[in-house]
Short mmCIF file of C-alpha atoms in Angstrom, two decimals:
data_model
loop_
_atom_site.label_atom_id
_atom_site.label_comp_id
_atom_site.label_asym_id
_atom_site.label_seq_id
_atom_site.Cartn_x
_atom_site.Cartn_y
_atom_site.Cartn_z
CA UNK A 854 2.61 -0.60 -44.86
CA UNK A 855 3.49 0.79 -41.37
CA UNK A 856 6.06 -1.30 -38.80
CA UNK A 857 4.41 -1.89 -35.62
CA UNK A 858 6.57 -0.12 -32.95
CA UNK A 859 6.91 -2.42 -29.72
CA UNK A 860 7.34 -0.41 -26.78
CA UNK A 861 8.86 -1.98 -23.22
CA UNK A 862 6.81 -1.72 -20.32
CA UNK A 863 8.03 1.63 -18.07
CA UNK A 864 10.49 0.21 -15.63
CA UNK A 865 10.87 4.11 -14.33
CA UNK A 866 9.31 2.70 -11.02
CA UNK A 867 12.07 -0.29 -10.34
CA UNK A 868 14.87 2.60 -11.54
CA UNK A 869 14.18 5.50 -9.24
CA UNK A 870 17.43 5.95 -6.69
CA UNK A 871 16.96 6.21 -3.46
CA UNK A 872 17.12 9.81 -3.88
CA UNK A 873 14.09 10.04 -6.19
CA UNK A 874 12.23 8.07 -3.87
CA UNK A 875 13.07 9.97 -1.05
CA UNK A 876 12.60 13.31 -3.18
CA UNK A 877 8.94 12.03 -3.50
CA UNK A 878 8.34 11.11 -0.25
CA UNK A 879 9.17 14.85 0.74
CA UNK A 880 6.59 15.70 -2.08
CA UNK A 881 3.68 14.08 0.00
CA UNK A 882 5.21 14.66 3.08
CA UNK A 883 4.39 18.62 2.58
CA UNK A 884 1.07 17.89 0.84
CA UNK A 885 0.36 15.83 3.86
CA UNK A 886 1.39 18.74 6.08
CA UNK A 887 -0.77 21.21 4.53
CA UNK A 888 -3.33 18.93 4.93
CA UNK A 889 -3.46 18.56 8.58
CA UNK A 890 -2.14 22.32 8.97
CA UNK A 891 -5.97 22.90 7.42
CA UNK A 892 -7.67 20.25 9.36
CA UNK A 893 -5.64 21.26 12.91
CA UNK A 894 -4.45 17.85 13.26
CA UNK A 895 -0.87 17.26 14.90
CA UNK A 896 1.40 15.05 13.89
CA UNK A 897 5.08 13.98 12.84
CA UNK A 898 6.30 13.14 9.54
CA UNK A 899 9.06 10.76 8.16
CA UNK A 900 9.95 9.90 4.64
CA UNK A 901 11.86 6.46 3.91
CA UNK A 902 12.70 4.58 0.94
CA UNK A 903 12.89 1.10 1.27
CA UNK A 904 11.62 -1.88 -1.80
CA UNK A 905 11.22 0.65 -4.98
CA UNK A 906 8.56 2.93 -2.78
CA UNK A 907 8.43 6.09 -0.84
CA UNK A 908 7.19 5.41 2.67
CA UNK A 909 5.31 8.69 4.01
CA UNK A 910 4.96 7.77 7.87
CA UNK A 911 2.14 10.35 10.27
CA UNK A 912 2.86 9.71 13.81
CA UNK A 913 1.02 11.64 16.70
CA UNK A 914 2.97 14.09 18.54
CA UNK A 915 3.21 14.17 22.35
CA UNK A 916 -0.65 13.69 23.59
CA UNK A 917 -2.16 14.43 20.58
CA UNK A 918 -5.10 11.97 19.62
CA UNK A 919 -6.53 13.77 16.95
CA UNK A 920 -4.43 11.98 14.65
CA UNK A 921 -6.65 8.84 15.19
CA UNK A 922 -9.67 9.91 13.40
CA UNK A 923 -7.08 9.95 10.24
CA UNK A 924 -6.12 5.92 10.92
CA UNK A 925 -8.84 4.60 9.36
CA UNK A 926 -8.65 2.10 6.21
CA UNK A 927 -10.70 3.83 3.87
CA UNK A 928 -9.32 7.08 5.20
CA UNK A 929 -5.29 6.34 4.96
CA UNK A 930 -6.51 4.71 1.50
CA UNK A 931 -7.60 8.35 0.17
CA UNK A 932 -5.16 10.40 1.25
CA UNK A 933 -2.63 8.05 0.17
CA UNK A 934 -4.32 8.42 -3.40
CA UNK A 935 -4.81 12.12 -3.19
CA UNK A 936 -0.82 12.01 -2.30
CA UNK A 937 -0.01 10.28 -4.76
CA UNK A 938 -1.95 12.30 -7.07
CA UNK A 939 -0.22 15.52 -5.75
CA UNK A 940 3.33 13.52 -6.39
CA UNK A 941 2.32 13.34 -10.12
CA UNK A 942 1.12 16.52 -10.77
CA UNK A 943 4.54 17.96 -9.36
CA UNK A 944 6.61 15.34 -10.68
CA UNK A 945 4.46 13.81 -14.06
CA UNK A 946 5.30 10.08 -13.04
CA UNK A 947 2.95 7.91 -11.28
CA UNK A 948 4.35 7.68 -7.59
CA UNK A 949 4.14 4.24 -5.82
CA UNK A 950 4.25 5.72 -2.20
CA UNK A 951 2.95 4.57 0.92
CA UNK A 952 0.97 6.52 3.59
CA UNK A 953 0.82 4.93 7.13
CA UNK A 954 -1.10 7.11 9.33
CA UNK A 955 -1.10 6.90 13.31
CA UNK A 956 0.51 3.00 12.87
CA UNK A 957 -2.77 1.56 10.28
CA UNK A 958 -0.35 -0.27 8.45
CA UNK A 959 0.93 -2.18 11.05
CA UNK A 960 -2.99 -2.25 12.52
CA UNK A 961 -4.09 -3.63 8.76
CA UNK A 962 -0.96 -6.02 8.42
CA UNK A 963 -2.26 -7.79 11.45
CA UNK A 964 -5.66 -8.05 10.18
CA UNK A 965 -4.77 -9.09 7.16
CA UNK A 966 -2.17 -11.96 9.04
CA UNK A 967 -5.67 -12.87 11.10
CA UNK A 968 -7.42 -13.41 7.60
CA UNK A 969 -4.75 -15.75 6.31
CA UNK A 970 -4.57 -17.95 9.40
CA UNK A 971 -8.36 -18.13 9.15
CA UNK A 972 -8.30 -19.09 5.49
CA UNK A 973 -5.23 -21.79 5.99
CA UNK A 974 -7.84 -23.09 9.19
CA UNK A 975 -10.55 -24.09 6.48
CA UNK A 976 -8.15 -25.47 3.95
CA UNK A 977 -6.40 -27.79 6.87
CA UNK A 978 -9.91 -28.65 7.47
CA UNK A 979 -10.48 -29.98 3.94
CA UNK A 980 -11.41 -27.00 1.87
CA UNK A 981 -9.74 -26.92 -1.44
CA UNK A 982 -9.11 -23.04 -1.53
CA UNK A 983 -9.56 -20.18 0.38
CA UNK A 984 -11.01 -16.89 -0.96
CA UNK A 985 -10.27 -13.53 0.81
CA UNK A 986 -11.87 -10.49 0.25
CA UNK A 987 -10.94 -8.17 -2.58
CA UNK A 988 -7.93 -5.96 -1.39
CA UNK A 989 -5.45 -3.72 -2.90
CA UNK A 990 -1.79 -4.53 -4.62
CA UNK A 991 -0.13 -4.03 -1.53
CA UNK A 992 -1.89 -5.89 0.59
CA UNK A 993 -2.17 -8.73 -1.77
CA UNK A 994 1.58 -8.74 -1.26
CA UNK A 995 1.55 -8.87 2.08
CA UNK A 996 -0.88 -11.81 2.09
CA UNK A 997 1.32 -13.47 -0.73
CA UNK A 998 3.79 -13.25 1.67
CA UNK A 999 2.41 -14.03 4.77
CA UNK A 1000 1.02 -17.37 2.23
CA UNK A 1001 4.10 -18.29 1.09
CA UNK A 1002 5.61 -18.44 5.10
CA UNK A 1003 2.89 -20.41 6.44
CA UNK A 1004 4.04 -23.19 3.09
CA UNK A 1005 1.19 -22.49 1.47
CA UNK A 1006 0.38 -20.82 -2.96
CA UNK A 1007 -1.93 -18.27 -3.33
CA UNK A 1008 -2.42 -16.47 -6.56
CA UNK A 1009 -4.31 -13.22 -7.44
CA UNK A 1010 -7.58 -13.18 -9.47
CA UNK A 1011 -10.39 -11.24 -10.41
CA UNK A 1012 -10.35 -7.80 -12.31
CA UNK A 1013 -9.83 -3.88 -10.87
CA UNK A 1014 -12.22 -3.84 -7.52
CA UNK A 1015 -12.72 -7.35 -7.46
CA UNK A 1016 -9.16 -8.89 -7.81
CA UNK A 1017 -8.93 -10.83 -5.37
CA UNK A 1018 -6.32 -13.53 -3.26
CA UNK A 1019 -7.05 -17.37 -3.95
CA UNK A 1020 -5.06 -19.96 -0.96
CA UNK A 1021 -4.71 -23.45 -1.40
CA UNK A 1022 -2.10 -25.97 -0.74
CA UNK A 1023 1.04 -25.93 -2.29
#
C-alpha cells in the first residue's frame, strides 16, 4: 500500500527578495517596451517592489497622449496577463506583478472606493449586505481594505469569474 505524500502549498511567492521581485519587474518592463516600441506608443517605465509583488508602472512622456488609449480596465487587465505570462515563460514561476498604465490604478482604486461608499449607503439604510460586482484578487483587496476602514466585514464569495465581495456590518 502506497503513503500518501502531503505536499505544502508553494510559498515561492511570499519568499521572493526584493531582488527577485525587482528582477521580474525588469522582465515585463522590457516586454512592455517592446510592446509599445511596436504599437508607437511613448511612455516611461518604473519597476518597484513593494507587498510580495512587482509593480510595472507606464507613465506618458512629455506631451504624449497616446498612452491613454492603453489606460483602459480591460486593456491594463490584458497586458498585465500577457506580462505576466512573458515573466513565466522566462522565469517558469507564476509572477504576481502589477501593471498600472497612464495612472488606471489609481483611476480604478477610486472607483472602486465610490462602489464601497455606495454599498455601506444601502446597508446604513437598512440593507443587510451589500453585493459588488465580480472583480479580480487585487481589487477585492483593495475593497477589503477600504471595508475594513470604513468599520465595516466583507468577505469574498462566488467561484473564478463570479467571485465576488459581500459587505455587511461588522
Amino acid at each position: 500500500m502506497s503513503e500518501d505524500v502531503q505536499v505544502e502549498p508553494a510559498t515561492a511567492e511570499e519568499e521572493r527578495s526584493e531582488q527577485e521581485l525587482l528582477d521580474e519587474g525588469d522582465l515585463a518592463a522590457d516586454y512592455i517596451e517592446e510592446l509599445l516600441d511596436i504599437a508607437e506608443i511613448g511612455g516611461a517605465i518604473d519597476v518597484d517592489a513593494r507587498s510580495g509583488r512587482a509593480y510595472v508602472t507606464v507613465t506618458e512622456e512629455d506631451d504624449d497622449t497616446s498612452l491613454r488609449k492603453l489606460a483602459k480596465p480591460e486593456i491594463v487587465s490584458a497586458l498585465q496577463e500577457l506580462s505576466r505570462l512573458a515573466v513565466q515563460g522566462r522565469t517558469g514561476r507564476f509572477s504576481r506583478l502589477i501593471l498600472d498604465v497612464g495612472g488606471s490604478r489609481d483611476a480604478r482604486a477610486a472607483e472602486l472606493a465610490a462602489l464601497v461608499d455606495h454599498a455601506i449607503t444601502r446597508i446604513e439604510e437598512g440593507a443587510a449586505s451589500a453585493s459588488l460586482p465580480p472583480m479580480s484578487s487585487y481589487e477585492r483587496k483593495i475593497v477589503h481594505d477600504l471595508v475594513a476602514e470604513r468599520g465595516f466585514a466583507s468577505e469574498s464569495e462566488g467561484e473564478g469569474r463570479d467571485r465576488h465581495t459581500v459587505i455587511t456590518r461588522l
